[in-house]
């Protein structure tokens, strides 16, 4: 009986290895047929990201003219040349031009993609759609004009009926009148109430939508399988943990109950389920840090934070995300590099905003503090 059991276990293990090996071989054989061209373009875009030499020069710029001159030698060249550095909103104009370049690259990639990759890139847009929806509804609550709000929306999160969001008085109307026919529609089902739209309800709605999107995206990547499932599993597990940490931190001192917090956490990740349970019960930031100190890799990240009190937990998490992005480019035949490029490009835009603001406010001694790459 023992030998039979051992032989059966060995056969199962061999079958599993064969299944994984054949799946990887098939992935290597077929990936380039549909998606190889788009991935090649993306890796070219990744090579044009600003590097340490660029940041070293930009951090030495004395004024925006110097910054604009250096950016004109990069892929942003033609766009930033149109920015008038003597204008009142020069920093905003500069970042808008750089964002326009990013959106142009993303839309070109999506135009070249088809099938599963196109759907993957469409799902990458959804976080910006969620933020745009909350931005417009929140702005309307404060009597801001819709055209002004639309100008503040992220271009990747735009959809056809977005301007109609201003007519909604509660979440049910928001769904039935506007969002039912958008990519966000399925995330509203079963999570709506007839509460009037207030700042608190909007934040709960934002976090609920993010939770539904992350879980849906994870299920989609699992269905794609192969290296995509492996790489995106790490990304989305990290994203689920980061959302849980942010919710626990931002809800300190609010009326949210433990059950309310738990309902906003994703049902996977390094902190699921026991870490999330402890985070939901945390009453202050010290308790949150204590919870994280029991889970890898956050215990290592917190060790770095304690060594330098100026580093905040969200900044450390951003650094961890960048490490995941760089690591994803060491593997091939997967969609994770598209997500990684988006996150690296968004960080690059934040770096440019930080450098520009430090120059304008004459705070050159702090330029290096906010730059991550």
PDB file of C-alpha atoms in Angstrom, residues 38-327:
ATOM      1  CA  UNK A  38       2.861  45.273 -29.184  1.00  0.00           C
ATOM      2  CA  UNK A  39       5.233  43.998 -26.502  1.00  0.00           C
ATOM      3  CA  UNK A  40       8.230  45.047 -28.624  1.00  0.00           C
ATOM      4  CA  UNK A  41       6.806  48.572 -28.889  1.00  0.00           C
ATOM      5  CA  UNK A  42       6.231  48.644 -25.143  1.00  0.00           C
ATOM      6  CA  UNK A  43       9.781  47.570 -24.345  1.00  0.00           C
ATOM      7  CA  UNK A  44      10.958  50.379 -26.642  1.00  0.00           C
ATOM      8  CA  UNK A  45       8.829  52.838 -24.657  1.00  0.00           C
ATOM      9  CA  UNK A  46      10.290  51.451 -21.438  1.00  0.00           C
ATOM     10  CA  UNK A  47      13.794  52.136 -22.747  1.00  0.00           C
ATOM     11  CA  UNK A  48      12.893  55.796 -23.224  1.00  0.00           C
ATOM     12  CA  UNK A  49      11.900  56.348 -19.581  1.00  0.00           C
ATOM     13  CA  UNK A  50      13.944  58.998 -17.786  1.00  0.00           C
ATOM     14  CA  UNK A  51      17.028  57.454 -16.173  1.00  0.00           C
ATOM     15  CA  UNK A  52      19.330  58.336 -13.288  1.00  0.00           C
ATOM     16  CA  UNK A  53      21.395  60.648 -15.510  1.00  0.00           C
ATOM     17  CA  UNK A  54      18.292  62.582 -16.552  1.00  0.00           C
ATOM     18  CA  UNK A  55      17.150  62.993 -12.957  1.00  0.00           C
ATOM     19  CA  UNK A  56      20.641  64.056 -11.825  1.00  0.00           C
ATOM     20  CA  UNK A  57      20.612  66.860 -14.407  1.00  0.00           C
ATOM     21  CA  UNK A  58      17.009  67.897 -13.715  1.00  0.00           C
ATOM     22  CA  UNK A  59      17.630  68.096  -9.971  1.00  0.00           C
ATOM     23  CA  UNK A  60      20.356  70.655 -10.702  1.00  0.00           C
ATOM     24  CA  UNK A  61      18.058  72.903 -12.755  1.00  0.00           C
ATOM     25  CA  UNK A  62      17.804  76.431 -11.348  1.00  0.00           C
ATOM     26  CA  UNK A  63      14.571  77.364 -13.124  1.00  0.00           C
ATOM     27  CA  UNK A  64      11.864  75.945 -15.371  1.00  0.00           C
ATOM     28  CA  UNK A  65      13.712  77.124 -18.480  1.00  0.00           C
ATOM     29  CA  UNK A  66      16.552  74.774 -17.593  1.00  0.00           C
ATOM     30  CA  UNK A  67      14.102  71.943 -16.900  1.00  0.00           C
ATOM     31  CA  UNK A  68      12.288  72.528 -20.162  1.00  0.00           C
ATOM     32  CA  UNK A  69      15.605  72.602 -22.033  1.00  0.00           C
ATOM     33  CA  UNK A  70      16.599  69.204 -20.662  1.00  0.00           C
ATOM     34  CA  UNK A  71      13.174  67.645 -21.310  1.00  0.00           C
ATOM     35  CA  UNK A  72      13.398  68.849 -24.910  1.00  0.00           C
ATOM     36  CA  UNK A  73      16.289  66.376 -25.380  1.00  0.00           C
ATOM     37  CA  UNK A  74      14.082  63.450 -24.284  1.00  0.00           C
ATOM     38  CA  UNK A  75      10.971  61.870 -25.819  1.00  0.00           C
ATOM     39  CA  UNK A  76       8.958  64.781 -24.379  1.00  0.00           C
ATOM     40  CA  UNK A  77      10.844  67.206 -26.654  1.00  0.00           C
ATOM     41  CA  UNK A  78       8.224  68.322 -29.168  1.00  0.00           C
ATOM     42  CA  UNK A  79       5.466  68.705 -26.585  1.00  0.00           C
ATOM     43  CA  UNK A  80       7.290  70.663 -23.862  1.00  0.00           C
ATOM     44  CA  UNK A  81       8.668  73.093 -26.437  1.00  0.00           C
ATOM     45  CA  UNK A  82       5.176  74.578 -26.638  1.00  0.00           C
ATOM     46  CA  UNK A  83       5.001  75.350 -22.906  1.00  0.00           C
ATOM     47  CA  UNK A  84       5.376  79.026 -21.986  1.00  0.00           C
ATOM     48  CA  UNK A  85       7.505  79.029 -18.832  1.00  0.00           C
ATOM     49  CA  UNK A  86       6.443  82.591 -18.082  1.00  0.00           C
ATOM     50  CA  UNK A  87       2.777  81.630 -17.678  1.00  0.00           C
ATOM     51  CA  UNK A  88       0.827  81.529 -14.438  1.00  0.00           C
ATOM     52  CA  UNK A  89       0.237  77.743 -14.482  1.00  0.00           C
ATOM     53  CA  UNK A  90       3.516  76.641 -16.004  1.00  0.00           C
ATOM     54  CA  UNK A  91       3.950  73.549 -13.824  1.00  0.00           C
ATOM     55  CA  UNK A  92       0.440  72.344 -14.611  1.00  0.00           C
ATOM     56  CA  UNK A  93       0.964  72.922 -18.335  1.00  0.00           C
ATOM     57  CA  UNK A  94       4.261  71.063 -18.249  1.00  0.00           C
ATOM     58  CA  UNK A  95       2.776  68.004 -16.549  1.00  0.00           C
ATOM     59  CA  UNK A  96      -0.275  68.061 -18.834  1.00  0.00           C
ATOM     60  CA  UNK A  97       2.023  67.943 -21.868  1.00  0.00           C
ATOM     61  CA  UNK A  98       3.963  65.014 -20.416  1.00  0.00           C
ATOM     62  CA  UNK A  99       0.694  63.238 -19.523  1.00  0.00           C
ATOM     63  CA  UNK A 100      -0.497  63.788 -23.087  1.00  0.00           C
ATOM     64  CA  UNK A 101       2.607  61.963 -24.320  1.00  0.00           C
ATOM     65  CA  UNK A 102       1.893  59.040 -21.974  1.00  0.00           C
ATOM     66  CA  UNK A 103      -1.760  58.828 -23.077  1.00  0.00           C
ATOM     67  CA  UNK A 104      -0.692  58.938 -26.720  1.00  0.00           C
ATOM     68  CA  UNK A 105       1.647  55.979 -26.168  1.00  0.00           C
ATOM     69  CA  UNK A 106      -0.966  53.989 -24.260  1.00  0.00           C
ATOM     70  CA  UNK A 107      -3.668  54.545 -26.880  1.00  0.00           C
ATOM     71  CA  UNK A 108      -1.277  53.521 -29.654  1.00  0.00           C
ATOM     72  CA  UNK A 109      -0.521  50.299 -27.797  1.00  0.00           C
ATOM     73  CA  UNK A 110      -4.218  49.602 -27.336  1.00  0.00           C
ATOM     74  CA  UNK A 111      -4.934  50.311 -31.012  1.00  0.00           C
ATOM     75  CA  UNK A 112      -2.340  47.708 -31.979  1.00  0.00           C
ATOM     76  CA  UNK A 113      -3.617  45.154 -29.458  1.00  0.00           C
ATOM     77  CA  UNK A 114      -6.437  42.689 -30.022  1.00  0.00           C
ATOM     78  CA  UNK A 115      -8.354  40.037 -28.152  1.00  0.00           C
ATOM     79  CA  UNK A 116      -7.164  39.273 -24.644  1.00  0.00           C
ATOM     80  CA  UNK A 117      -4.451  41.949 -24.589  1.00  0.00           C
ATOM     81  CA  UNK A 118      -6.926  44.645 -25.645  1.00  0.00           C
ATOM     82  CA  UNK A 119      -9.228  43.638 -22.798  1.00  0.00           C
ATOM     83  CA  UNK A 120      -6.262  43.623 -20.403  1.00  0.00           C
ATOM     84  CA  UNK A 121      -5.351  47.196 -21.386  1.00  0.00           C
ATOM     85  CA  UNK A 122      -8.989  48.248 -21.052  1.00  0.00           C
ATOM     86  CA  UNK A 123      -8.999  46.959 -17.484  1.00  0.00           C
ATOM     87  CA  UNK A 124      -5.871  49.021 -16.814  1.00  0.00           C
ATOM     88  CA  UNK A 125      -7.971  52.129 -17.516  1.00  0.00           C
ATOM     89  CA  UNK A 126     -10.584  51.378 -14.863  1.00  0.00           C
ATOM     90  CA  UNK A 127      -8.764  52.885 -11.833  1.00  0.00           C
ATOM     91  CA  UNK A 128      -8.688  56.230 -13.656  1.00  0.00           C
ATOM     92  CA  UNK A 129     -12.382  55.867 -14.499  1.00  0.00           C
ATOM     93  CA  UNK A 130     -13.171  55.315 -10.817  1.00  0.00           C
ATOM     94  CA  UNK A 131     -11.177  58.381  -9.790  1.00  0.00           C
ATOM     95  CA  UNK A 132     -12.833  60.498 -12.496  1.00  0.00           C
ATOM     96  CA  UNK A 133     -16.329  59.459 -11.375  1.00  0.00           C
ATOM     97  CA  UNK A 134     -15.582  60.360  -7.750  1.00  0.00           C
ATOM     98  CA  UNK A 135     -13.922  63.625  -8.796  1.00  0.00           C
ATOM     99  CA  UNK A 136     -16.906  64.829 -10.802  1.00  0.00           C
ATOM    100  CA  UNK A 137     -19.576  63.803  -8.307  1.00  0.00           C
ATOM    101  CA  UNK A 138     -17.577  65.292  -5.425  1.00  0.00           C
ATOM    102  CA  UNK A 139     -17.036  68.499  -7.370  1.00  0.00           C
ATOM    103  CA  UNK A 140     -20.730  68.795  -8.121  1.00  0.00           C
ATOM    104  CA  UNK A 141     -21.470  68.447  -4.397  1.00  0.00           C
ATOM    105  CA  UNK A 142     -19.326  71.556  -3.904  1.00  0.00           C
ATOM    106  CA  UNK A 143     -21.107  73.430  -6.723  1.00  0.00           C
ATOM    107  CA  UNK A 144     -18.174  73.337  -9.126  1.00  0.00           C
ATOM    108  CA  UNK A 145     -18.929  73.615 -12.834  1.00  0.00           C
ATOM    109  CA  UNK A 146     -18.821  70.397 -14.841  1.00  0.00           C
ATOM    110  CA  UNK A 147     -16.541  71.756 -17.646  1.00  0.00           C
ATOM    111  CA  UNK A 148     -13.942  72.719 -15.037  1.00  0.00           C
ATOM    112  CA  UNK A 149     -14.148  69.264 -13.470  1.00  0.00           C
ATOM    113  CA  UNK A 150     -13.784  67.541 -16.832  1.00  0.00           C
ATOM    114  CA  UNK A 151     -10.516  69.392 -17.393  1.00  0.00           C
ATOM    115  CA  UNK A 152      -9.166  67.863 -14.157  1.00  0.00           C
ATOM    116  CA  UNK A 153     -10.103  64.304 -15.155  1.00  0.00           C
ATOM    117  CA  UNK A 154      -7.391  61.893 -16.215  1.00  0.00           C
ATOM    118  CA  UNK A 155      -7.540  61.271 -19.995  1.00  0.00           C
ATOM    119  CA  UNK A 156      -7.253  57.484 -19.582  1.00  0.00           C
ATOM    120  CA  UNK A 157     -10.396  57.458 -17.432  1.00  0.00           C
ATOM    121  CA  UNK A 158     -12.726  59.248 -19.836  1.00  0.00           C
ATOM    122  CA  UNK A 159     -15.875  57.572 -21.192  1.00  0.00           C
ATOM    123  CA  UNK A 160     -18.855  58.760 -23.241  1.00  0.00           C
ATOM    124  CA  UNK A 161     -21.419  59.658 -20.573  1.00  0.00           C
ATOM    125  CA  UNK A 162     -19.033  61.070 -17.990  1.00  0.00           C
ATOM    126  CA  UNK A 163     -20.434  64.620 -18.191  1.00  0.00           C
ATOM    127  CA  UNK A 164     -23.882  63.305 -17.215  1.00  0.00           C
ATOM    128  CA  UNK A 165     -22.658  62.313 -13.750  1.00  0.00           C
ATOM    129  CA  UNK A 166     -23.619  65.760 -12.464  1.00  0.00           C
ATOM    130  CA  UNK A 167     -27.359  64.926 -12.602  1.00  0.00           C
ATOM    131  CA  UNK A 168     -27.196  62.074 -10.047  1.00  0.00           C
ATOM    132  CA  UNK A 169     -28.626  62.742  -6.586  1.00  0.00           C
ATOM    133  CA  UNK A 170     -27.862  59.328  -5.056  1.00  0.00           C
ATOM    134  CA  UNK A 171     -25.945  56.172  -5.880  1.00  0.00           C
ATOM    135  CA  UNK A 172     -28.914  54.401  -7.438  1.00  0.00           C
ATOM    136  CA  UNK A 173     -29.391  57.251  -9.919  1.00  0.00           C
ATOM    137  CA  UNK A 174     -25.654  57.353 -10.545  1.00  0.00           C
ATOM    138  CA  UNK A 175     -25.817  53.732 -11.671  1.00  0.00           C
ATOM    139  CA  UNK A 176     -29.173  53.688 -13.487  1.00  0.00           C
ATOM    140  CA  UNK A 177     -28.754  56.956 -15.411  1.00  0.00           C
ATOM    141  CA  UNK A 178     -25.072  56.903 -16.288  1.00  0.00           C
ATOM    142  CA  UNK A 179     -22.829  54.014 -15.258  1.00  0.00           C
ATOM    143  CA  UNK A 180     -24.914  51.005 -16.237  1.00  0.00           C
ATOM    144  CA  UNK A 181     -23.506  51.015 -19.786  1.00  0.00           C
ATOM    145  CA  UNK A 182     -19.877  51.723 -18.837  1.00  0.00           C
ATOM    146  CA  UNK A 183     -17.081  49.339 -17.845  1.00  0.00           C
ATOM    147  CA  UNK A 184     -17.797  50.298 -14.226  1.00  0.00           C
ATOM    148  CA  UNK A 185     -21.412  49.115 -14.385  1.00  0.00           C
ATOM    149  CA  UNK A 186     -20.800  45.544 -13.236  1.00  0.00           C
ATOM    150  CA  UNK A 187     -18.898  46.739 -10.169  1.00  0.00           C
ATOM    151  CA  UNK A 188     -21.920  48.654  -8.887  1.00  0.00           C
ATOM    152  CA  UNK A 189     -24.263  45.679  -8.901  1.00  0.00           C
ATOM    153  CA  UNK A 190     -25.043  44.503  -5.387  1.00  0.00           C
ATOM    154  CA  UNK A 191     -23.018  47.242  -3.725  1.00  0.00           C
ATOM    155  CA  UNK A 192     -25.412  50.178  -3.995  1.00  0.00           C
ATOM    156  CA  UNK A 193     -27.541  51.937  -1.443  1.00  0.00           C
ATOM    157  CA  UNK A 194     -30.089  54.726  -1.751  1.00  0.00           C
ATOM    158  CA  UNK A 195     -28.043  56.985   0.491  1.00  0.00           C
ATOM    159  CA  UNK A 196     -27.617  60.556  -0.647  1.00  0.00           C
ATOM    160  CA  UNK A 197     -24.185  61.235  -2.105  1.00  0.00           C
ATOM    161  CA  UNK A 198     -21.918  62.669   0.594  1.00  0.00           C
ATOM    162  CA  UNK A 199     -18.135  62.794   0.965  1.00  0.00           C
ATOM    163  CA  UNK A 200     -18.167  59.736   3.242  1.00  0.00           C
ATOM    164  CA  UNK A 201     -20.375  57.708   0.905  1.00  0.00           C
ATOM    165  CA  UNK A 202     -18.219  58.700  -2.061  1.00  0.00           C
ATOM    166  CA  UNK A 203     -15.065  57.428  -0.371  1.00  0.00           C
ATOM    167  CA  UNK A 204     -16.805  54.180   0.557  1.00  0.00           C
ATOM    168  CA  UNK A 205     -17.999  53.888  -3.041  1.00  0.00           C
ATOM    169  CA  UNK A 206     -14.472  54.522  -4.348  1.00  0.00           C
ATOM    170  CA  UNK A 207     -12.984  51.817  -2.134  1.00  0.00           C
ATOM    171  CA  UNK A 208     -15.762  49.356  -2.956  1.00  0.00           C
ATOM    172  CA  UNK A 209     -15.237  49.911  -6.683  1.00  0.00           C
ATOM    173  CA  UNK A 210     -11.484  49.442  -6.297  1.00  0.00           C
ATOM    174  CA  UNK A 211     -12.065  46.208  -4.390  1.00  0.00           C
ATOM    175  CA  UNK A 212     -14.390  44.852  -7.106  1.00  0.00           C
ATOM    176  CA  UNK A 213     -11.988  45.896  -9.854  1.00  0.00           C
ATOM    177  CA  UNK A 214      -8.919  44.309  -8.203  1.00  0.00           C
ATOM    178  CA  UNK A 215     -10.750  41.028  -7.616  1.00  0.00           C
ATOM    179  CA  UNK A 216     -12.131  41.047 -11.169  1.00  0.00           C
ATOM    180  CA  UNK A 217      -8.714  41.854 -12.636  1.00  0.00           C
ATOM    181  CA  UNK A 218      -7.144  39.054 -10.587  1.00  0.00           C
ATOM    182  CA  UNK A 219      -9.748  36.570 -11.836  1.00  0.00           C
ATOM    183  CA  UNK A 220      -9.125  37.720 -15.418  1.00  0.00           C
ATOM    184  CA  UNK A 221      -5.346  37.293 -15.123  1.00  0.00           C
ATOM    185  CA  UNK A 222      -5.812  33.863 -13.523  1.00  0.00           C
ATOM    186  CA  UNK A 223      -7.920  32.881 -16.518  1.00  0.00           C
ATOM    187  CA  UNK A 224      -5.192  34.094 -18.902  1.00  0.00           C
ATOM    188  CA  UNK A 225      -2.789  31.837 -17.018  1.00  0.00           C
ATOM    189  CA  UNK A 226       0.910  31.253 -17.596  1.00  0.00           C
ATOM    190  CA  UNK A 227       3.467  33.907 -16.715  1.00  0.00           C
ATOM    191  CA  UNK A 228       0.769  36.595 -16.826  1.00  0.00           C
ATOM    192  CA  UNK A 229      -1.007  34.934 -13.905  1.00  0.00           C
ATOM    193  CA  UNK A 230       2.269  34.665 -11.986  1.00  0.00           C
ATOM    194  CA  UNK A 231       3.460  38.257 -12.520  1.00  0.00           C
ATOM    195  CA  UNK A 232       0.077  39.966 -12.216  1.00  0.00           C
ATOM    196  CA  UNK A 233      -0.661  37.829  -9.161  1.00  0.00           C
ATOM    197  CA  UNK A 234       2.250  39.553  -7.409  1.00  0.00           C
ATOM    198  CA  UNK A 235       1.144  42.994  -8.591  1.00  0.00           C
ATOM    199  CA  UNK A 236      -2.488  42.587  -7.605  1.00  0.00           C
ATOM    200  CA  UNK A 237      -1.668  40.924  -4.291  1.00  0.00           C
ATOM    201  CA  UNK A 238       0.477  43.949  -3.492  1.00  0.00           C
ATOM    202  CA  UNK A 239      -2.302  46.280  -4.659  1.00  0.00           C
ATOM    203  CA  UNK A 240      -4.840  44.489  -2.448  1.00  0.00           C
ATOM    204  CA  UNK A 241      -2.529  44.851   0.543  1.00  0.00           C
ATOM    205  CA  UNK A 242      -1.865  48.509  -0.178  1.00  0.00           C
ATOM    206  CA  UNK A 243      -5.586  49.250  -0.393  1.00  0.00           C
ATOM    207  CA  UNK A 244      -6.154  47.472   2.928  1.00  0.00           C
ATOM    208  CA  UNK A 245      -3.374  49.469   4.593  1.00  0.00           C
ATOM    209  CA  UNK A 246      -4.703  52.743   3.164  1.00  0.00           C
ATOM    210  CA  UNK A 247      -8.269  52.009   4.286  1.00  0.00           C
ATOM    211  CA  UNK A 248      -7.129  51.123   7.805  1.00  0.00           C
ATOM    212  CA  UNK A 249      -4.969  54.241   8.007  1.00  0.00           C
ATOM    213  CA  UNK A 250      -7.527  56.656   6.566  1.00  0.00           C
ATOM    214  CA  UNK A 251     -10.369  55.316   8.702  1.00  0.00           C
ATOM    215  CA  UNK A 252      -8.630  56.064  12.015  1.00  0.00           C
ATOM    216  CA  UNK A 253     -10.917  58.364  13.979  1.00  0.00           C
ATOM    217  CA  UNK A 254     -13.914  57.878  11.641  1.00  0.00           C
ATOM    218  CA  UNK A 255     -17.287  56.221  12.187  1.00  0.00           C
ATOM    219  CA  UNK A 256     -16.417  53.147  10.116  1.00  0.00           C
ATOM    220  CA  UNK A 257     -16.910  49.925  12.063  1.00  0.00           C
ATOM    221  CA  UNK A 258     -14.635  46.887  11.911  1.00  0.00           C
ATOM    222  CA  UNK A 259     -17.130  45.124   9.631  1.00  0.00           C
ATOM    223  CA  UNK A 260     -17.313  48.159   7.347  1.00  0.00           C
ATOM    224  CA  UNK A 261     -13.556  48.087   6.897  1.00  0.00           C
ATOM    225  CA  UNK A 262     -13.445  44.332   6.301  1.00  0.00           C
ATOM    226  CA  UNK A 263     -16.116  44.645   3.612  1.00  0.00           C
ATOM    227  CA  UNK A 264     -13.778  46.965   1.669  1.00  0.00           C
ATOM    228  CA  UNK A 265     -10.783  44.596   1.781  1.00  0.00           C
ATOM    229  CA  UNK A 266     -10.004  42.264  -1.137  1.00  0.00           C
ATOM    230  CA  UNK A 267     -10.312  38.563  -0.438  1.00  0.00           C
ATOM    231  CA  UNK A 268      -6.699  37.764  -1.279  1.00  0.00           C
ATOM    232  CA  UNK A 269      -3.210  39.170  -0.748  1.00  0.00           C
ATOM    233  CA  UNK A 270      -0.329  38.675   1.677  1.00  0.00           C
ATOM    234  CA  UNK A 271      -2.428  40.072   4.536  1.00  0.00           C
ATOM    235  CA  UNK A 272      -5.512  37.938   3.828  1.00  0.00           C
ATOM    236  CA  UNK A 273      -7.238  36.845   6.002  1.00  0.00           C
ATOM    237  CA  UNK A 274      -5.658  37.298   9.437  1.00  0.00           C
ATOM    238  CA  UNK A 275      -3.696  40.452   8.696  1.00  0.00           C
ATOM    239  CA  UNK A 276      -6.798  42.110   7.276  1.00  0.00           C
ATOM    240  CA  UNK A 277      -8.781  41.120  10.358  1.00  0.00           C
ATOM    241  CA  UNK A 278      -6.159  42.731  12.603  1.00  0.00           C
ATOM    242  CA  UNK A 279      -6.009  45.852  10.404  1.00  0.00           C
ATOM    243  CA  UNK A 280      -9.775  46.256  10.660  1.00  0.00           C
ATOM    244  CA  UNK A 281      -9.484  46.249  14.442  1.00  0.00           C
ATOM    245  CA  UNK A 282      -6.542  48.685  14.573  1.00  0.00           C
ATOM    246  CA  UNK A 283      -7.507  51.916  16.323  1.00  0.00           C
ATOM    247  CA  UNK A 284      -4.426  54.022  15.583  1.00  0.00           C
ATOM    248  CA  UNK A 285      -1.359  54.143  13.351  1.00  0.00           C
ATOM    249  CA  UNK A 286       0.880  52.419  15.892  1.00  0.00           C
ATOM    250  CA  UNK A 287      -1.414  49.386  15.891  1.00  0.00           C
ATOM    251  CA  UNK A 288      -1.375  49.350  12.080  1.00  0.00           C
ATOM    252  CA  UNK A 289       2.430  49.304  12.071  1.00  0.00           C
ATOM    253  CA  UNK A 290       2.407  46.519  14.654  1.00  0.00           C
ATOM    254  CA  UNK A 291       0.145  44.403  12.439  1.00  0.00           C
ATOM    255  CA  UNK A 292       2.346  44.947   9.376  1.00  0.00           C
ATOM    256  CA  UNK A 293       5.475  44.014  11.306  1.00  0.00           C
ATOM    257  CA  UNK A 294       4.206  40.416  11.467  1.00  0.00           C
ATOM    258  CA  UNK A 295       3.920  39.953   7.682  1.00  0.00           C
ATOM    259  CA  UNK A 296       6.481  39.730   4.903  1.00  0.00           C
ATOM    260  CA  UNK A 297       7.577  41.818   3.010  1.00  0.00           C
ATOM    261  CA  UNK A 298       6.119  44.628   5.110  1.00  0.00           C
ATOM    262  CA  UNK A 299       8.254  43.817   8.140  1.00  0.00           C
ATOM    263  CA  UNK A 300      11.355  44.470   6.012  1.00  0.00           C
ATOM    264  CA  UNK A 301       9.868  47.686   4.621  1.00  0.00           C
ATOM    265  CA  UNK A 302       9.035  48.913   8.105  1.00  0.00           C
ATOM    266  CA  UNK A 303      12.614  48.255   9.150  1.00  0.00           C
ATOM    267  CA  UNK A 304      13.668  50.702   6.453  1.00  0.00           C
ATOM    268  CA  UNK A 305      11.079  53.202   7.663  1.00  0.00           C
ATOM    269  CA  UNK A 306      12.342  53.057  11.249  1.00  0.00           C
ATOM    270  CA  UNK A 307      15.860  53.761   9.985  1.00  0.00           C
ATOM    271  CA  UNK A 308      14.685  57.027   8.407  1.00  0.00           C
ATOM    272  CA  UNK A 309      11.699  58.698  10.044  1.00  0.00           C
ATOM    273  CA  UNK A 310      11.211  61.003   7.053  1.00  0.00           C
ATOM    274  CA  UNK A 311      10.029  58.074   4.932  1.00  0.00           C
ATOM    275  CA  UNK A 312       6.278  57.507   5.036  1.00  0.00           C
ATOM    276  CA  UNK A 313       4.689  54.071   4.631  1.00  0.00           C
ATOM    277  CA  UNK A 314       3.023  55.016   1.326  1.00  0.00           C
ATOM    278  CA  UNK A 315       6.353  56.174  -0.090  1.00  0.00           C
ATOM    279  CA  UNK A 316       7.987  52.919   0.939  1.00  0.00           C
ATOM    280  CA  UNK A 317       5.147  50.972  -0.685  1.00  0.00           C
ATOM    281  CA  UNK A 318       5.663  52.987  -3.868  1.00  0.00           C
ATOM    282  CA  UNK A 319       9.308  51.943  -3.832  1.00  0.00           C
ATOM    283  CA  UNK A 320       8.284  48.312  -3.410  1.00  0.00           C
ATOM    284  CA  UNK A 321       5.928  48.627  -6.369  1.00  0.00           C
ATOM    285  CA  UNK A 322       8.726  50.012  -8.544  1.00  0.00           C
ATOM    286  CA  UNK A 323      10.871  47.013  -7.614  1.00  0.00           C
ATOM    287  CA  UNK A 324       8.068  44.702  -8.753  1.00  0.00           C
ATOM    288  CA  UNK A 325       7.812  46.656 -12.005  1.00  0.00           C
ATOM    289  CA  UNK A 326      11.519  46.315 -12.761  1.00  0.00           C
ATOM    290  CA  UNK A 327      11.448  42.622 -11.878  1.00  0.00           C
TER     291      UNK A 327
END
